[in-house]
């Protein structure tokens, strides 16, 4: 026997709702994973020694200072630009100030990252509880919507 089914709006709507709740559940689970990754990164950042975090900034700053000083010394020792020496010295001072300002900005960004990590660690339980609430709600809604899909299907009695 060939059976044809008529369009059932309630069943179609139940399927659409079930797919939406399934997407919500996947989103909530992914959000939970993201919170756990952020927590791991924050723990790593806070547990690292401050000198280790600032090492790159300090080394780059020292290397740039040495390069500027060496460049100015080379210009002075060459004796070619004796009339331009005040300008060369002002440029060297400006470069040193710029390097110092860059190092200061880098260290302030590091301080901000540490403060954000500490804030995240303090609010971790609330964030995870909120995400767990969304997961629980999504699971219940998804199960209810799958039951609704099952209940609205057309049944053929032979």
GROMACS .gro file of C-alpha atoms in nm:
model
  158
    1UNK     CA    1   0.000   0.000   0.000
    2UNK     CA    2   0.117   0.347  -0.081
    3UNK     CA    3   0.051   0.594   0.196
    4UNK     CA    4   0.077   0.966   0.145
    5UNK     CA    5   0.084   1.200   0.438
    6UNK     CA    6  -0.072   1.540   0.442
    7UNK     CA    7   0.127   1.837   0.562
    8UNK     CA    8   0.112   1.862   0.938
    9UNK     CA    9   0.189   2.213   1.057
   10UNK     CA   10   0.215   2.111   1.424
   11UNK     CA   11   0.470   1.839   1.346
   12UNK     CA   12   0.672   2.074   1.128
   13UNK     CA   13   0.668   2.339   1.398
   14UNK     CA   14   0.771   2.080   1.658
   15UNK     CA   15   1.069   1.981   1.440
   16UNK     CA   16   1.170   2.344   1.396
   17UNK     CA   17   1.148   2.402   1.771
   18UNK     CA   18   1.350   2.085   1.840
   19UNK     CA   19   1.627   2.201   1.604
   20UNK     CA   20   1.633   2.542   1.773
   21UNK     CA   21   1.661   2.384   2.119
   22UNK     CA   22   1.935   2.154   1.991
   23UNK     CA   23   2.130   2.457   1.864
   24UNK     CA   24   2.078   2.629   2.199
   25UNK     CA   25   2.212   2.322   2.378
   26UNK     CA   26   2.521   2.309   2.157
   27UNK     CA   27   2.576   2.683   2.212
   28UNK     CA   28   2.551   2.642   2.591
   29UNK     CA   29   2.798   2.352   2.589
   30UNK     CA   30   3.043   2.545   2.370
   31UNK     CA   31   3.007   2.849   2.598
   32UNK     CA   32   3.092   2.626   2.895
   33UNK     CA   33   3.404   2.497   2.715
   34UNK     CA   34   3.503   2.856   2.636
   35UNK     CA   35   3.466   2.952   3.004
   36UNK     CA   36   3.687   2.658   3.101
   37UNK     CA   37   3.953   2.760   2.844
   38UNK     CA   38   3.946   3.119   2.970
   39UNK     CA   39   3.978   2.991   3.327
   40UNK     CA   40   4.283   2.783   3.233
   41UNK     CA   41   4.446   3.080   3.061
   42UNK     CA   42   4.374   3.305   3.359
   43UNK     CA   43   4.517   3.051   3.604
   44UNK     CA   44   4.831   3.020   3.393
   45UNK     CA   45   4.869   3.398   3.370
   46UNK     CA   46   4.820   3.455   3.743
   47UNK     CA   47   5.049   3.167   3.843
   48UNK     CA   48   5.336   3.291   3.625
   49UNK     CA   49   5.596   3.506   3.799
   50UNK     CA   50   5.572   3.877   3.711
   51UNK     CA   51   5.935   3.894   3.601
   52UNK     CA   52   5.871   3.609   3.358
   53UNK     CA   53   5.574   3.796   3.212
   54UNK     CA   54   5.774   4.118   3.175
   55UNK     CA   55   6.091   3.950   3.047
   56UNK     CA   56   6.023   4.012   2.678
   57UNK     CA   57   5.946   4.381   2.734
   58UNK     CA   58   6.258   4.430   2.944
   59UNK     CA   59   6.483   4.250   2.695
   60UNK     CA   60   6.345   4.434   2.392
   61UNK     CA   61   6.371   4.768   2.572
   62UNK     CA   62   6.731   4.701   2.676
   63UNK     CA   63   6.825   4.588   2.326
   64UNK     CA   64   6.672   4.902   2.171
   65UNK     CA   65   6.847   5.127   2.424
   66UNK     CA   66   7.179   4.962   2.343
   67UNK     CA   67   7.115   4.993   1.968
   68UNK     CA   68   7.033   5.364   2.002
   69UNK     CA   69   7.339   5.429   2.217
   70UNK     CA   70   7.562   5.230   1.980
   71UNK     CA   71   7.422   5.420   1.682
   72UNK     CA   72   7.489   5.755   1.843
   73UNK     CA   73   7.840   5.647   1.944
   74UNK     CA   74   7.912   5.536   1.585
   75UNK     CA   75   7.794   5.872   1.451
   76UNK     CA   76   8.008   6.059   1.708
   77UNK     CA   77   8.316   5.850   1.642
   78UNK     CA   78   8.288   5.887   1.264
   79UNK     CA   79   8.329   6.264   1.291
   80UNK     CA   80   8.151   6.312   0.959
   81UNK     CA   81   7.849   6.494   1.090
   82UNK     CA   82   8.000   6.730   1.347
   83UNK     CA   83   7.762   7.012   1.250
   84UNK     CA   84   7.466   6.777   1.286
   85UNK     CA   85   7.563   6.636   1.630
   86UNK     CA   86   7.300   6.830   1.830
   87UNK     CA   87   7.029   6.702   1.596
   88UNK     CA   88   7.160   6.344   1.620
   89UNK     CA   89   7.162   6.369   1.999
   90UNK     CA   90   6.806   6.504   2.005
   91UNK     CA   91   6.695   6.221   1.775
   92UNK     CA   92   6.863   5.970   2.006
   93UNK     CA   93   6.689   6.122   2.308
   94UNK     CA   94   6.355   6.116   2.123
   95UNK     CA   95   6.405   5.751   2.032
   96UNK     CA   96   6.495   5.663   2.391
   97UNK     CA   97   6.181   5.840   2.515
   98UNK     CA   98   5.972   5.654   2.254
   99UNK     CA   99   6.120   5.318   2.357
  100UNK     CA  100   6.058   5.399   2.723
  101UNK     CA  101   5.698   5.498   2.645
  102UNK     CA  102   5.648   5.173   2.451
  103UNK     CA  103   5.784   4.972   2.741
  104UNK     CA  104   5.555   5.156   2.981
  105UNK     CA  105   5.252   5.086   2.762
  106UNK     CA  106   5.349   4.720   2.737
  107UNK     CA  107   5.384   4.686   3.113
  108UNK     CA  108   5.053   4.864   3.173
  109UNK     CA  109   4.882   4.626   2.929
  110UNK     CA  110   5.034   4.336   3.120
  111UNK     CA  111   4.905   4.482   3.446
  112UNK     CA  112   4.558   4.514   3.289
  113UNK     CA  113   4.567   4.153   3.170
  114UNK     CA  114   4.661   4.038   3.520
  115UNK     CA  115   4.379   4.240   3.674
  116UNK     CA  116   4.131   4.096   3.423
  117UNK     CA  117   4.253   3.743   3.499
  118UNK     CA  118   4.211   3.795   3.872
  119UNK     CA  119   3.860   3.933   3.816
  120UNK     CA  120   3.775   3.633   3.601
  121UNK     CA  121   3.900   3.396   3.871
  122UNK     CA  122   3.689   3.572   4.134
  123UNK     CA  123   3.374   3.553   3.921
  124UNK     CA  124   3.440   3.203   3.791
  125UNK     CA  125   3.185   3.020   4.006
  126UNK     CA  126   2.906   3.258   3.908
  127UNK     CA  127   2.993   3.231   3.539
  128UNK     CA  128   3.003   2.852   3.546
  129UNK     CA  129   2.679   2.832   3.746
  130UNK     CA  130   2.509   3.059   3.495
  131UNK     CA  131   2.634   2.851   3.204
  132UNK     CA  132   2.529   2.529   3.380
  133UNK     CA  133   2.182   2.680   3.424
  134UNK     CA  134   2.165   2.741   3.048
  135UNK     CA  135   2.279   2.384   2.978
  136UNK     CA  136   2.015   2.239   3.211
  137UNK     CA  137   1.741   2.455   3.064
  138UNK     CA  138   1.846   2.367   2.710
  139UNK     CA  139   1.853   1.995   2.787
  140UNK     CA  140   1.503   2.003   2.935
  141UNK     CA  141   1.364   2.210   2.650
  142UNK     CA  142   1.534   1.986   2.393
  143UNK     CA  143   1.394   1.668   2.550
  144UNK     CA  144   1.047   1.823   2.574
  145UNK     CA  145   1.059   1.934   2.212
  146UNK     CA  146   1.169   1.585   2.096
  147UNK     CA  147   0.873   1.439   2.284
  148UNK     CA  148   0.649   1.692   2.111
  149UNK     CA  149   0.791   1.588   1.772
  150UNK     CA  150   0.712   1.227   1.856
  151UNK     CA  151   0.362   1.313   1.975
  152UNK     CA  152   0.270   1.517   1.668
  153UNK     CA  153   0.378   1.265   1.406
  154UNK     CA  154   0.113   1.107   1.194
  155UNK     CA  155   0.034   0.753   1.280
  156UNK     CA  156  -0.096   0.514   1.017
  157UNK     CA  157  -0.320   0.248   1.149
  158UNK     CA  158  -0.354  -0.045   0.918
   0.00000   0.00000   0.00000
